[in-house]
Coordinates of C-alpha atoms in Angstrom, one line a residue:
Chain A
M1 CA 68.5 -32.4 122.2
S2 CA 72.1 -33.4 121.4
R3 CA 72.6 -34.3 125.0
T4 CA 69.8 -36.7 125.3
I5 CA 70.4 -38.6 122.1
P6 CA 73.8 -40.2 123.0
A7 CA 72.5 -40.9 126.4
R8 CA 69.6 -42.9 125.1
R9 CA 71.8 -44.8 122.9
G10 CA 73.8 -45.8 125.9
H11 CA 76.9 -43.8 125.1
P12 CA 77.2 -41.6 128.2
V13 CA 79.0 -38.3 127.3
A14 CA 82.2 -37.7 129.1
A15 CA 81.4 -37.5 132.8
P16 CA 79.7 -34.1 133.4
S17 CA 80.7 -33.6 137.0
P18 CA 84.2 -32.1 136.7
Q19 CA 82.9 -29.8 133.9
R20 CA 80.1 -28.6 136.0
K21 CA 82.4 -27.7 138.9
N22 CA 84.4 -25.6 136.6
S23 CA 81.6 -24.2 134.6
L24 CA 81.4 -20.8 136.3
S25 CA 85.1 -20.2 136.1
L26 CA 85.1 -21.6 132.6
R27 CA 82.4 -19.3 131.6
L28 CA 84.2 -16.3 133.2
K29 CA 87.3 -17.4 131.2
R30 CA 85.4 -17.5 128.0
I31 CA 83.9 -14.1 128.7
S32 CA 87.2 -12.6 129.5
R33 CA 88.7 -14.1 126.4
A34 CA 86.0 -12.5 124.3
W35 CA 86.5 -9.0 125.8
Q36 CA 87.4 -7.6 122.4
L37 CA 84.1 -8.7 121.0
Y38 CA 82.3 -6.9 123.9
V39 CA 84.3 -3.8 123.1
L40 CA 83.1 -4.0 119.5
L41 CA 79.5 -4.4 120.7
A42 CA 79.7 -1.7 123.3
P43 CA 78.7 1.3 121.2
A44 CA 75.6 -0.5 119.9
I45 CA 74.6 -1.6 123.4
I46 CA 75.1 1.9 124.8
Y47 CA 73.1 3.2 122.0
I48 CA 70.0 1.0 122.6
L49 CA 70.3 1.5 126.4
V50 CA 70.2 5.2 126.1
F51 CA 67.9 5.8 123.1
K52 CA 65.7 2.7 123.3
Y53 CA 65.5 1.4 126.9
W54 CA 65.8 4.7 128.7
P55 CA 62.7 6.0 126.8
M56 CA 61.0 2.7 127.7
Y57 CA 61.7 3.3 131.3
G58 CA 60.4 6.8 130.9
V59 CA 57.1 5.5 129.6
Q60 CA 56.0 5.4 133.3
I61 CA 55.2 9.1 132.9
A62 CA 52.1 8.0 131.0
F63 CA 50.8 6.9 134.5
K64 CA 52.1 10.0 136.2
N65 CA 51.8 13.8 136.2
Y66 CA 55.1 14.5 134.8
N67 CA 56.8 17.7 135.9
P68 CA 60.3 18.5 134.8
A69 CA 61.5 19.3 138.3
D70 CA 60.8 15.8 139.6
G71 CA 61.9 13.9 136.5
F72 CA 60.8 10.5 135.4
T73 CA 60.9 8.8 138.8
D74 CA 59.6 11.3 141.3
S75 CA 56.6 12.8 139.6
P76 CA 53.3 11.7 141.3
W77 CA 51.4 8.7 140.1
V78 CA 48.0 9.2 138.7
G79 CA 47.2 5.8 137.4
L80 CA 45.2 5.5 134.2
T81 CA 43.9 9.1 134.2
H82 CA 45.6 10.1 131.0
F83 CA 44.4 7.0 129.2
I84 CA 40.8 7.6 130.3
R85 CA 41.0 11.2 129.3
F86 CA 42.2 10.2 125.8
V87 CA 39.5 7.6 125.4
N88 CA 36.8 10.0 126.4
S89 CA 38.1 13.0 124.4
Y90 CA 36.1 14.0 121.4
Q91 CA 39.1 13.4 119.2
F92 CA 39.5 9.8 120.2
G93 CA 37.2 8.2 117.6
Q94 CA 38.4 10.5 114.9
V95 CA 42.1 10.1 115.5
V96 CA 42.0 6.3 115.9
G97 CA 39.6 6.0 113.0
N98 CA 41.9 8.0 110.7
T99 CA 44.9 5.9 111.8
L100 CA 43.1 2.7 111.0
W101 CA 41.8 4.0 107.7
I102 CA 45.3 4.9 106.5
A103 CA 46.8 1.7 107.8
V104 CA 44.2 -0.5 106.3
L105 CA 44.2 1.3 102.9
G106 CA 48.0 1.1 102.9
L107 CA 47.8 -2.7 103.6
L108 CA 45.1 -3.4 101.0
I109 CA 46.5 -1.2 98.2
A110 CA 50.1 -0.4 98.8
F111 CA 51.2 -3.8 100.1
P112 CA 50.2 -6.0 97.1
I113 CA 51.3 -3.6 94.3
P114 CA 55.0 -4.2 94.7
I115 CA 54.4 -8.0 94.5
I116 CA 52.4 -7.6 91.3
L117 CA 55.1 -5.4 89.8
A118 CA 57.8 -7.8 90.7
L119 CA 55.9 -10.7 89.1
L120 CA 55.5 -8.7 86.0
V121 CA 59.0 -7.4 85.8
N122 CA 60.3 -10.9 86.4
Q123 CA 58.5 -12.1 83.3
L124 CA 60.2 -9.6 81.0
Q125 CA 62.3 -11.2 78.3
S126 CA 64.8 -8.4 77.7
E127 CA 67.4 -8.1 80.5
R128 CA 67.9 -4.4 79.6
F129 CA 64.2 -3.4 79.8
K130 CA 64.0 -5.3 83.1
K131 CA 66.9 -3.3 84.5
F132 CA 65.6 -0.1 83.1
T133 CA 62.1 -0.6 84.6
Q134 CA 63.6 -1.5 88.0
T135 CA 65.7 1.6 88.1
V136 CA 63.0 3.9 87.0
L137 CA 60.4 2.5 89.3
Y138 CA 62.5 2.7 92.4
S139 CA 64.1 6.0 91.8
P140 CA 61.3 8.0 93.7
A141 CA 62.4 6.1 96.9
F142 CA 65.5 8.3 96.9
I143 CA 63.5 11.5 96.9
S144 CA 62.9 12.7 100.4
T145 CA 59.4 12.7 101.9
V146 CA 59.6 16.5 102.3
V147 CA 60.2 16.9 98.5
V148 CA 57.6 14.3 97.6
V149 CA 55.0 16.2 99.7
G150 CA 56.4 19.4 98.1
I151 CA 55.8 17.9 94.7
M152 CA 52.2 17.1 95.7
F153 CA 51.6 20.7 96.8
V154 CA 52.9 22.2 93.5
V155 CA 51.4 19.5 91.2
L156 CA 48.1 19.5 92.9
S157 CA 47.9 23.3 93.5
P158 CA 44.4 24.5 92.8
R159 CA 45.4 27.5 90.6
S160 CA 48.5 26.5 88.8
G161 CA 49.0 22.8 89.4
L162 CA 49.5 20.3 86.7
V163 CA 46.6 18.1 87.7
N164 CA 44.1 21.0 87.9
N165 CA 45.3 22.3 84.6
A166 CA 44.5 19.0 83.1
I167 CA 41.1 18.9 84.8
Q168 CA 40.3 22.4 83.5
L169 CA 41.4 21.4 80.1
G170 CA 38.9 18.6 80.2
G171 CA 36.3 21.2 81.2
G172 CA 36.2 20.3 84.9
E173 CA 36.3 22.5 88.0
P174 CA 39.6 22.8 89.8
I175 CA 39.9 20.8 93.1
F176 CA 41.8 22.0 96.1
F177 CA 43.3 18.6 96.8
M178 CA 45.6 19.4 99.7
G179 CA 43.0 21.5 101.4
S180 CA 40.1 19.0 101.4
A181 CA 39.6 16.3 103.9
E182 CA 38.1 13.8 101.5
W183 CA 41.1 13.8 99.2
F184 CA 43.7 13.2 102.0
R185 CA 43.4 9.5 102.0
P186 CA 43.5 8.8 98.2
I187 CA 46.4 11.3 97.8
Y188 CA 48.2 9.7 100.7
V189 CA 47.9 6.2 99.4
I190 CA 48.6 7.0 95.8
S191 CA 51.7 9.0 96.6
D192 CA 52.9 6.2 98.9
V193 CA 52.6 3.7 96.0
W194 CA 54.3 6.2 93.7
Q195 CA 57.2 6.7 96.0
N196 CA 57.8 3.2 97.5
A197 CA 56.3 0.5 95.3
G198 CA 59.4 0.3 93.2
F199 CA 61.7 0.0 96.1
S200 CA 59.7 -2.7 97.9
M201 CA 59.6 -4.5 94.6
I202 CA 63.3 -5.2 94.7
V203 CA 63.0 -7.5 97.7
Y204 CA 60.4 -9.6 95.9
L205 CA 62.5 -9.6 92.8
A206 CA 65.4 -11.0 94.8
A207 CA 63.2 -13.7 96.2
L208 CA 62.0 -14.5 92.7
A209 CA 65.5 -14.8 91.5
A210 CA 66.0 -17.5 94.1
V211 CA 63.1 -19.6 92.6
D212 CA 64.6 -22.7 91.0
P213 CA 64.5 -22.2 87.2
A214 CA 64.2 -26.0 86.8
L215 CA 60.7 -25.7 88.1
H216 CA 59.8 -23.3 85.3
D217 CA 61.4 -25.5 82.7
A218 CA 59.5 -28.5 83.9
A219 CA 56.3 -26.5 83.9
K220 CA 57.0 -25.3 80.4
V221 CA 57.5 -28.8 79.2
D222 CA 54.2 -29.7 80.6
G223 CA 52.7 -26.8 78.7
A224 CA 52.0 -24.4 81.5
S225 CA 51.2 -20.9 80.5
K226 CA 52.9 -17.9 82.0
L227 CA 50.0 -17.1 84.2
Q228 CA 49.9 -20.6 85.4
R229 CA 53.6 -20.6 86.2
I230 CA 53.2 -17.3 88.1
R231 CA 50.4 -18.8 90.1
H232 CA 51.9 -22.2 90.8
I233 CA 55.6 -21.5 90.9
D234 CA 56.5 -17.9 91.5
L235 CA 53.8 -17.0 94.0
P236 CA 54.5 -20.0 96.3
G237 CA 58.2 -19.4 95.8
I238 CA 58.0 -15.9 97.3
M239 CA 55.3 -16.6 99.8
P240 CA 57.7 -16.9 102.8
V241 CA 59.1 -13.4 102.0
V242 CA 55.6 -12.1 101.5
T243 CA 54.5 -13.4 104.9
I244 CA 57.4 -12.0 106.8
L245 CA 57.1 -8.6 105.2
F246 CA 53.4 -8.7 105.8
I247 CA 53.9 -9.5 109.5
L248 CA 56.4 -6.7 109.8
A249 CA 54.1 -4.3 108.1
I250 CA 51.3 -5.3 110.5
G251 CA 53.7 -4.7 113.4
N252 CA 54.3 -1.3 112.1
L253 CA 50.8 -0.7 111.0
L254 CA 50.0 2.2 113.2
N255 CA 53.4 3.9 112.8
V256 CA 53.5 4.0 109.1
G257 CA 53.8 7.3 107.2
F258 CA 53.6 9.4 110.3
E259 CA 56.2 11.9 108.9
K260 CA 54.3 12.1 105.6
A261 CA 51.0 12.6 107.3
L262 CA 52.4 15.4 109.4
L263 CA 53.8 17.1 106.3
M264 CA 50.6 16.7 104.4
Q265 CA 48.5 18.2 107.1
T266 CA 46.8 21.5 106.4
P267 CA 44.3 23.2 108.8
L268 CA 41.6 22.2 106.2
N269 CA 42.2 18.5 106.1
L270 CA 42.8 17.9 109.8
S271 CA 39.5 16.0 110.2
T272 CA 41.0 13.1 108.1
S273 CA 44.7 13.7 108.4
E274 CA 45.1 13.8 112.2
I275 CA 46.4 10.3 113.1
I276 CA 47.5 9.0 116.6
Q277 CA 51.1 9.9 116.0
T278 CA 50.6 13.4 114.7
Y279 CA 48.2 13.9 117.6
V280 CA 50.9 12.9 120.0
Y281 CA 53.3 15.3 118.3
H282 CA 50.8 18.2 118.6
A283 CA 49.6 17.5 122.1
G284 CA 53.0 16.5 123.4
L285 CA 55.6 18.7 121.8
Q286 CA 53.7 21.7 120.8
Q287 CA 51.5 22.0 123.8
A288 CA 53.9 20.3 126.3
Q289 CA 51.3 17.9 127.7
F290 CA 54.0 15.3 128.1
S291 CA 52.2 12.7 130.3
Y292 CA 49.0 12.9 128.3
S293 CA 50.7 12.4 124.9
A294 CA 53.1 9.7 126.3
A295 CA 49.9 7.8 127.3
I296 CA 48.6 8.1 123.8
G297 CA 51.9 7.0 122.4
L298 CA 51.9 4.0 124.7
F299 CA 48.4 3.2 123.6
N300 CA 49.6 3.2 120.0
S301 CA 52.7 1.0 120.8
L302 CA 50.7 -1.6 122.7
L303 CA 48.1 -1.8 119.9
N304 CA 50.9 -2.3 117.4
L305 CA 52.5 -5.0 119.5
A306 CA 49.2 -6.8 120.0
L307 CA 48.5 -6.8 116.2
L308 CA 52.0 -8.2 115.6
L309 CA 51.6 -11.0 118.1
V310 CA 48.2 -11.9 116.7
F311 CA 49.3 -12.0 113.1
N312 CA 52.5 -13.9 113.9
T313 CA 50.5 -16.5 115.7
I314 CA 48.1 -16.8 112.8
A315 CA 51.0 -17.2 110.4
R316 CA 52.5 -19.9 112.6
R317 CA 49.2 -21.7 112.8
A318 CA 49.0 -21.5 109.0
N319 CA 52.5 -23.0 108.9
Q320 CA 53.8 -20.0 107.1
A321 CA 57.2 -18.3 107.8
T322 CA 57.1 -16.5 111.1
L323 CA 59.4 -13.9 112.7
W324 CA 60.3 -16.2 115.6
Chain B
M1 CA 71.7 -22.7 81.4
S2 CA 73.0 -26.2 82.0
V3 CA 69.7 -26.9 83.8
T4 CA 67.7 -26.0 80.6
T5 CA 69.8 -28.0 78.2
N6 CA 69.9 -31.1 80.3
P7 CA 66.2 -32.0 80.5
R8 CA 65.8 -31.1 76.8
T9 CA 68.1 -33.9 75.7
I10 CA 66.4 -36.3 78.1
E11 CA 62.9 -35.2 77.0
N12 CA 63.7 -35.9 73.4
P13 CA 62.0 -39.3 73.3
K14 CA 59.0 -37.9 75.2
R15 CA 58.3 -35.4 72.5
T16 CA 55.4 -37.5 71.2
V17 CA 53.7 -36.8 74.5
N18 CA 53.8 -33.1 73.8
Q19 CA 52.7 -33.5 70.2
A20 CA 49.7 -35.3 71.4
R21 CA 48.2 -32.0 72.6
P22 CA 49.3 -29.3 70.2
K23 CA 46.0 -27.5 70.5
Q24 CA 46.4 -26.6 74.1
S25 CA 50.0 -25.4 73.8
L26 CA 49.0 -23.3 70.8
K27 CA 46.3 -21.7 72.9
D28 CA 48.7 -21.1 75.7
K29 CA 51.1 -19.5 73.3
Y30 CA 48.4 -16.9 72.5
G31 CA 47.8 -16.6 76.1
D32 CA 51.4 -16.0 76.8
R33 CA 51.6 -13.4 74.1
A34 CA 48.6 -11.6 75.4
F35 CA 50.2 -11.8 78.9
N36 CA 53.4 -10.3 77.6
I37 CA 51.6 -7.4 75.9
A38 CA 49.5 -6.8 79.0
A39 CA 52.6 -6.9 81.3
T40 CA 54.6 -4.7 79.1
T41 CA 51.8 -2.2 78.9
V42 CA 51.2 -2.1 82.6
L43 CA 54.9 -1.6 83.2
L44 CA 55.2 1.1 80.6
L45 CA 52.3 2.9 82.1
S46 CA 53.9 2.7 85.6
I47 CA 57.1 4.0 84.2
L48 CA 55.2 6.9 82.7
A49 CA 53.4 7.6 86.0
V50 CA 56.7 7.7 87.8
V51 CA 58.6 9.7 85.3
Y52 CA 56.1 12.3 84.0
P53 CA 55.6 14.3 87.3
L54 CA 59.4 14.5 87.7
Y55 CA 59.9 15.5 84.1
F56 CA 57.1 18.1 84.4
I57 CA 58.8 19.6 87.4
V58 CA 62.1 19.9 85.5
I59 CA 60.5 21.6 82.6
A60 CA 58.3 23.8 84.8
S61 CA 61.4 24.9 86.7
I62 CA 62.9 26.5 83.6
S63 CA 59.7 27.8 82.1
D64 CA 58.1 31.2 82.2
P65 CA 55.9 31.1 85.4
N66 CA 53.0 32.6 83.5
A67 CA 53.0 29.8 81.0
V68 CA 53.0 27.2 83.8
Y69 CA 50.2 29.1 85.6
E70 CA 48.1 29.1 82.5
G71 CA 48.6 25.4 81.9
K72 CA 50.6 25.8 78.7
V73 CA 53.5 23.6 79.8
W74 CA 53.0 19.9 79.0
L75 CA 55.8 18.4 77.1
F76 CA 58.4 21.1 76.5
P77 CA 59.4 24.1 78.6
S78 CA 58.2 27.4 77.2
G79 CA 59.8 30.8 77.6
I80 CA 63.0 29.6 79.2
T81 CA 64.1 31.3 82.3
T82 CA 66.7 30.6 85.0
E83 CA 65.2 33.0 87.5
G84 CA 64.0 30.2 89.8
Y85 CA 67.5 28.8 90.1
E86 CA 69.0 32.2 90.5
R87 CA 66.7 32.8 93.4
I88 CA 67.6 29.6 95.1
F89 CA 71.3 30.1 94.8
A90 CA 70.9 33.6 96.2
D91 CA 69.0 32.3 99.2
S92 CA 71.4 32.0 102.2
R93 CA 69.0 29.6 104.0
I94 CA 69.4 27.0 101.3
W95 CA 73.2 27.2 101.4
N96 CA 73.2 27.1 105.2
G97 CA 70.9 24.1 105.2
L98 CA 73.0 22.4 102.6
G99 CA 76.1 22.9 104.7
N100 CA 74.4 21.5 107.8
T101 CA 73.1 18.5 105.9
V102 CA 76.5 17.7 104.6
I103 CA 77.9 17.8 108.2
Y104 CA 75.0 15.7 109.6
T105 CA 75.3 13.2 106.8
V106 CA 79.0 12.6 107.1
L107 CA 79.0 12.5 110.8
G108 CA 75.8 10.5 111.1
T109 CA 76.9 8.0 108.5
A110 CA 80.3 7.5 110.1
I111 CA 78.7 6.9 113.5
S112 CA 75.9 4.6 112.3
V113 CA 77.9 2.5 110.0
S114 CA 80.8 1.9 112.4
T115 CA 78.5 1.1 115.3
I116 CA 76.5 -1.3 113.2
L117 CA 79.5 -3.1 111.6
F118 CA 81.3 -3.5 115.0
G119 CA 78.2 -4.6 116.8
A120 CA 76.9 -6.9 114.0
Y121 CA 80.3 -8.6 113.8
A122 CA 80.4 -9.3 117.5
L123 CA 76.8 -10.7 117.4
S124 CA 77.7 -12.9 114.4
R125 CA 80.3 -14.7 116.4
K126 CA 78.8 -17.9 117.6
D127 CA 81.5 -18.3 120.3
M128 CA 80.6 -15.0 121.9
P129 CA 79.2 -15.7 125.4
G130 CA 75.7 -14.2 126.0
R131 CA 75.1 -13.7 122.3
K132 CA 71.5 -14.8 122.3
I133 CA 70.5 -12.6 125.2
L134 CA 72.2 -9.6 123.7
M135 CA 70.5 -10.2 120.4
L136 CA 67.2 -10.4 122.1
L137 CA 67.9 -7.0 123.7
F138 CA 68.2 -5.6 120.2
V139 CA 65.2 -7.4 118.7
I140 CA 62.9 -6.2 121.5
T141 CA 63.4 -2.7 120.5
M142 CA 62.0 -3.5 117.0
F143 CA 58.7 -4.3 118.5
F144 CA 58.3 -2.0 121.4
D145 CA 59.0 1.6 121.4
G146 CA 59.1 4.1 124.2
G147 CA 57.4 6.7 121.9
L148 CA 58.1 10.2 120.7
I149 CA 57.6 12.0 124.0
T150 CA 59.9 10.0 126.2
K151 CA 62.6 10.0 123.5
Y152 CA 62.3 13.8 123.4
L153 CA 62.6 14.0 127.2
V154 CA 65.7 11.7 127.1
V155 CA 67.4 13.9 124.5
R156 CA 66.5 17.0 126.5
D157 CA 67.8 15.5 129.7
L158 CA 71.1 14.6 127.9
G159 CA 71.4 18.3 127.1
M160 CA 71.4 17.5 123.4
L161 CA 68.6 19.8 122.2
D162 CA 69.8 22.2 119.6
T163 CA 73.0 20.4 119.1
V164 CA 74.4 18.3 116.2
W165 CA 74.1 15.2 118.4
A166 CA 70.3 15.4 118.5
V167 CA 70.2 15.0 114.8
V168 CA 72.9 12.4 114.5
L169 CA 72.5 10.1 117.5
P170 CA 68.9 9.2 118.4
G171 CA 68.3 7.2 115.2
A172 CA 71.9 6.0 114.8
V173 CA 71.4 2.2 115.0
G174 CA 68.7 0.6 113.0
V175 CA 68.2 -2.9 114.3
W176 CA 67.0 -4.1 110.9
N177 CA 70.4 -3.0 109.4
L178 CA 72.2 -4.7 112.3
I179 CA 70.5 -8.0 111.5
I180 CA 71.3 -7.7 107.8
A181 CA 74.9 -7.0 108.6
R182 CA 75.0 -9.8 111.1
S183 CA 73.7 -12.4 108.6
F184 CA 76.1 -11.1 106.0
F185 CA 79.0 -11.8 108.4
E186 CA 77.6 -15.2 109.3
H187 CA 77.4 -16.2 105.7
T188 CA 80.6 -14.7 104.3
I189 CA 83.2 -15.1 107.0
P190 CA 84.1 -18.8 107.3
N191 CA 84.8 -20.0 110.8
E192 CA 88.0 -21.7 109.5
L193 CA 89.4 -18.4 108.5
R194 CA 89.1 -17.1 112.0
E195 CA 90.6 -20.3 113.5
A196 CA 93.5 -20.1 111.1
A197 CA 94.0 -16.4 112.0
Q198 CA 93.8 -17.2 115.7
M199 CA 96.4 -19.9 115.3
D200 CA 98.7 -17.3 113.8
G201 CA 98.1 -15.2 116.9
A202 CA 95.6 -12.7 115.6
T203 CA 93.4 -11.1 118.2
D204 CA 89.7 -10.5 117.6
F205 CA 90.4 -6.8 116.9
K206 CA 93.2 -7.7 114.4
F207 CA 91.1 -10.3 112.7
F208 CA 88.1 -8.0 112.4
F209 CA 90.0 -5.0 111.1
Q210 CA 92.5 -6.8 108.9
M211 CA 90.4 -9.7 107.5
V212 CA 86.7 -9.2 108.1
L213 CA 86.4 -5.6 107.0
P214 CA 88.3 -6.0 103.8
L215 CA 86.1 -9.0 103.0
S216 CA 82.9 -7.1 103.6
K217 CA 83.2 -4.3 101.1
P218 CA 79.7 -4.9 99.5
L219 CA 78.1 -4.7 102.9
I220 CA 80.1 -1.6 103.9
M221 CA 79.1 0.1 100.7
L222 CA 75.5 -0.9 101.2
M223 CA 75.4 0.4 104.8
I224 CA 77.1 3.7 103.8
M225 CA 74.6 4.3 101.0
V226 CA 71.6 3.4 103.1
H227 CA 72.7 5.9 105.8
V228 CA 73.7 8.6 103.4
V229 CA 70.3 8.5 101.7
A230 CA 68.4 8.3 105.0
Q231 CA 70.4 11.1 106.7
W232 CA 70.3 13.3 103.6
N233 CA 66.5 13.0 103.4
S234 CA 65.7 13.1 107.1
F235 CA 63.9 16.0 108.7
F236 CA 61.9 14.8 111.6
D237 CA 64.6 14.6 114.3
A238 CA 65.7 18.0 113.3
L239 CA 62.1 19.2 113.5
I240 CA 61.6 18.1 117.1
F241 CA 65.1 18.6 118.5
L242 CA 66.3 21.8 116.9
N243 CA 64.9 25.3 117.5
D244 CA 67.8 27.3 116.2
D245 CA 67.1 27.7 112.5
S246 CA 70.8 28.3 111.7
K247 CA 71.3 24.5 112.5
Y248 CA 68.4 23.4 110.2
P249 CA 69.3 20.7 107.7
L250 CA 68.3 21.3 104.0
Q251 CA 65.1 19.2 104.3
L252 CA 63.7 21.3 107.1
V253 CA 64.5 24.5 105.1
L254 CA 62.8 22.9 102.1
R255 CA 59.8 22.0 104.2
N256 CA 59.4 25.6 105.4
I257 CA 59.6 27.0 101.9
L258 CA 57.9 24.2 99.8
I259 CA 55.2 23.2 102.2
Q260 CA 54.7 26.0 104.7
S261 CA 55.1 28.4 101.8
D262 CA 57.3 30.6 103.8
V263 CA 58.5 32.8 101.0
S264 CA 59.6 35.7 103.1
S265 CA 62.9 36.2 101.5
T266 CA 61.6 35.9 98.0
G267 CA 60.2 39.4 98.4
T268 CA 56.4 39.2 98.2
T269 CA 55.8 42.5 100.0
G270 CA 55.1 44.4 96.8
G271 CA 52.4 47.0 96.7
D272 CA 49.5 46.2 94.3
I273 CA 47.7 42.9 93.6
E274 CA 49.3 42.7 90.2
S275 CA 52.8 42.6 91.5
Y276 CA 51.8 40.4 94.3
A277 CA 50.4 37.8 91.9
A278 CA 53.6 38.0 89.8
A279 CA 55.7 37.5 93.0
Q280 CA 53.5 34.5 93.8
R281 CA 54.2 33.0 90.4
I282 CA 57.9 33.4 90.8
A283 CA 57.6 31.8 94.3
E284 CA 56.0 28.8 92.6
L285 CA 58.8 28.8 90.0
T286 CA 61.3 28.7 92.8
K287 CA 59.6 25.7 94.3
Y288 CA 59.9 23.7 91.1
A289 CA 63.6 24.7 90.9
M290 CA 64.1 23.8 94.5
I291 CA 62.6 20.3 94.0
V292 CA 65.0 19.8 91.2
V293 CA 68.1 21.0 93.0
S294 CA 67.4 19.1 96.2
S295 CA 66.7 15.8 94.4
L296 CA 69.5 16.0 91.8
P297 CA 72.4 14.8 93.9
L298 CA 70.8 11.5 94.8
M299 CA 69.3 11.1 91.4
I300 CA 72.7 11.4 89.8
A301 CA 74.2 9.0 92.3
L302 CA 71.4 6.5 91.7
P303 CA 73.0 4.5 88.8
F304 CA 76.1 4.1 90.9
M305 CA 74.2 3.0 93.9
Q306 CA 71.8 0.7 92.1
K307 CA 74.2 -2.3 92.1
H308 CA 74.7 -2.1 95.8
F309 CA 71.1 -1.7 96.7
T310 CA 70.1 -4.7 94.6
K311 CA 72.8 -6.7 96.3
G312 CA 71.6 -5.4 99.6
A313 CA 68.1 -6.6 98.9
M314 CA 69.6 -10.0 98.3
I315 CA 71.4 -10.0 101.6
G316 CA 68.2 -8.9 103.2
A317 CA 66.2 -11.6 101.5
V318 CA 68.6 -14.3 102.6
K319 CA 67.6 -13.5 106.1

């Protein structure tokens, strides 16, 4: 761009020919002058090469019959065999269905709640109460997933748990929450909101803090109510952040909460709690079917990537903020 | 503040316009009050929903297990006992796990934070040749992942299984954190400063260590805390890469006891059903105490960390 504009105006930029001749040696010079920057970057580069790109290279075992003796490269090719086996396996529908269920529930319920909370907290008059609410709501984010699931096991325990004690007090029958397939999804989503909503709220609060207060004042002068101001000033103000986080959430849709799902699994709730990622873990690491489960993992990654691309394109069409 | 006072003085002559529709603004005022009440109620209920389970666990951990079992513990502990805590502190697995976690946390945080700071600074320099391509190399990894199995095989091929490195290295550099750090450097380190330093003969290293790092304290604090919390709470890498339970971090020990209900060392091998039930109740008590003990360090540190995390969210939101 900058090169064409002066040319069109008839101010040719300093003759390019001598520069071009030197460009290679000039570039080498610039690179060698920046060697210290490359040294600083080296650990990070080595890290992603080893722990990100090497596994990507290793993904070829999804199309091979991996055996440890031959390694990534020399194991025999088998084409799409493992993918076909997965798609035809009796678990395919269940595992993919469970994954989508959890992902969609998370998106529909767990994604909007932090936004609503942030809008409400932002309206609070007292700075102190505002801060207190923030701190309390996000404190569960610092509790580890292991402990959160541990809390679920003790609080929801059928014989001595808090919740079942309350149910019995109200004359109900105790429910074995962690051991029933139909309760897995609600518990999963509720605990997710309990643990993470407060923390996600902070980003939206930061975005709300950046909304120009003059807009609110002007609206107040015009007699806008609080609800109207939320709808017409706050919400549009944080929309770019919402869109970006939404796209990122979509891009990670099928990876979310894998660790928690694994921890929450009991033999009794497997029919709803087995998701693609836990299935990969069981088939791959516990039964050592490396190629088969790598194929399933790749299936998952590609599905994710496709979702991300689709939603980023939609966001771009809608003229919203996009990732790139 | 100046923004609010200014229009008010200007608006003064316009006041008649507002007075022309007092009815509507009165209605809105009621609406606003109703909104305030509703908002405060919702938030108070959310606070209660977050706090009560935690509070219950604390009081249950010091209550007589029989009272908890019978559902008599609601607001206050009853029949106070410290047996749960005594059992935890007598359990060598907990101490061992705690020791491992401290090592993993310190080492992991040091590696992650320094790698991220160094790398992010280099990537923030607009005059670094190849910056865009290198950045792309990082961003790609955010969207495509080799998957669990291949990562496991790489770690195995590197001979890292059952070593500290398997816990500390595979997740060391989060690209998201790298981007946050990079945009922090881009926004806070003025180019002129670097040019001035270069005039005075400072090399990139010298400038980075003597000028950039001291100017980046909020970022460094944020990065340290993010990684301390993450490393302290992580269990999954340990679960897949470690077989030797003497190397287990605390979270994995907790998982085995809290979730897998592996209470072997709490002595449930008593004879009759009666004593078995009693042992079960004490095992439950131990779980409550364990939840308290394992969450306490971070909960105590929370007020000190809050400032930095809020700031961090701002840095992140800028991006």
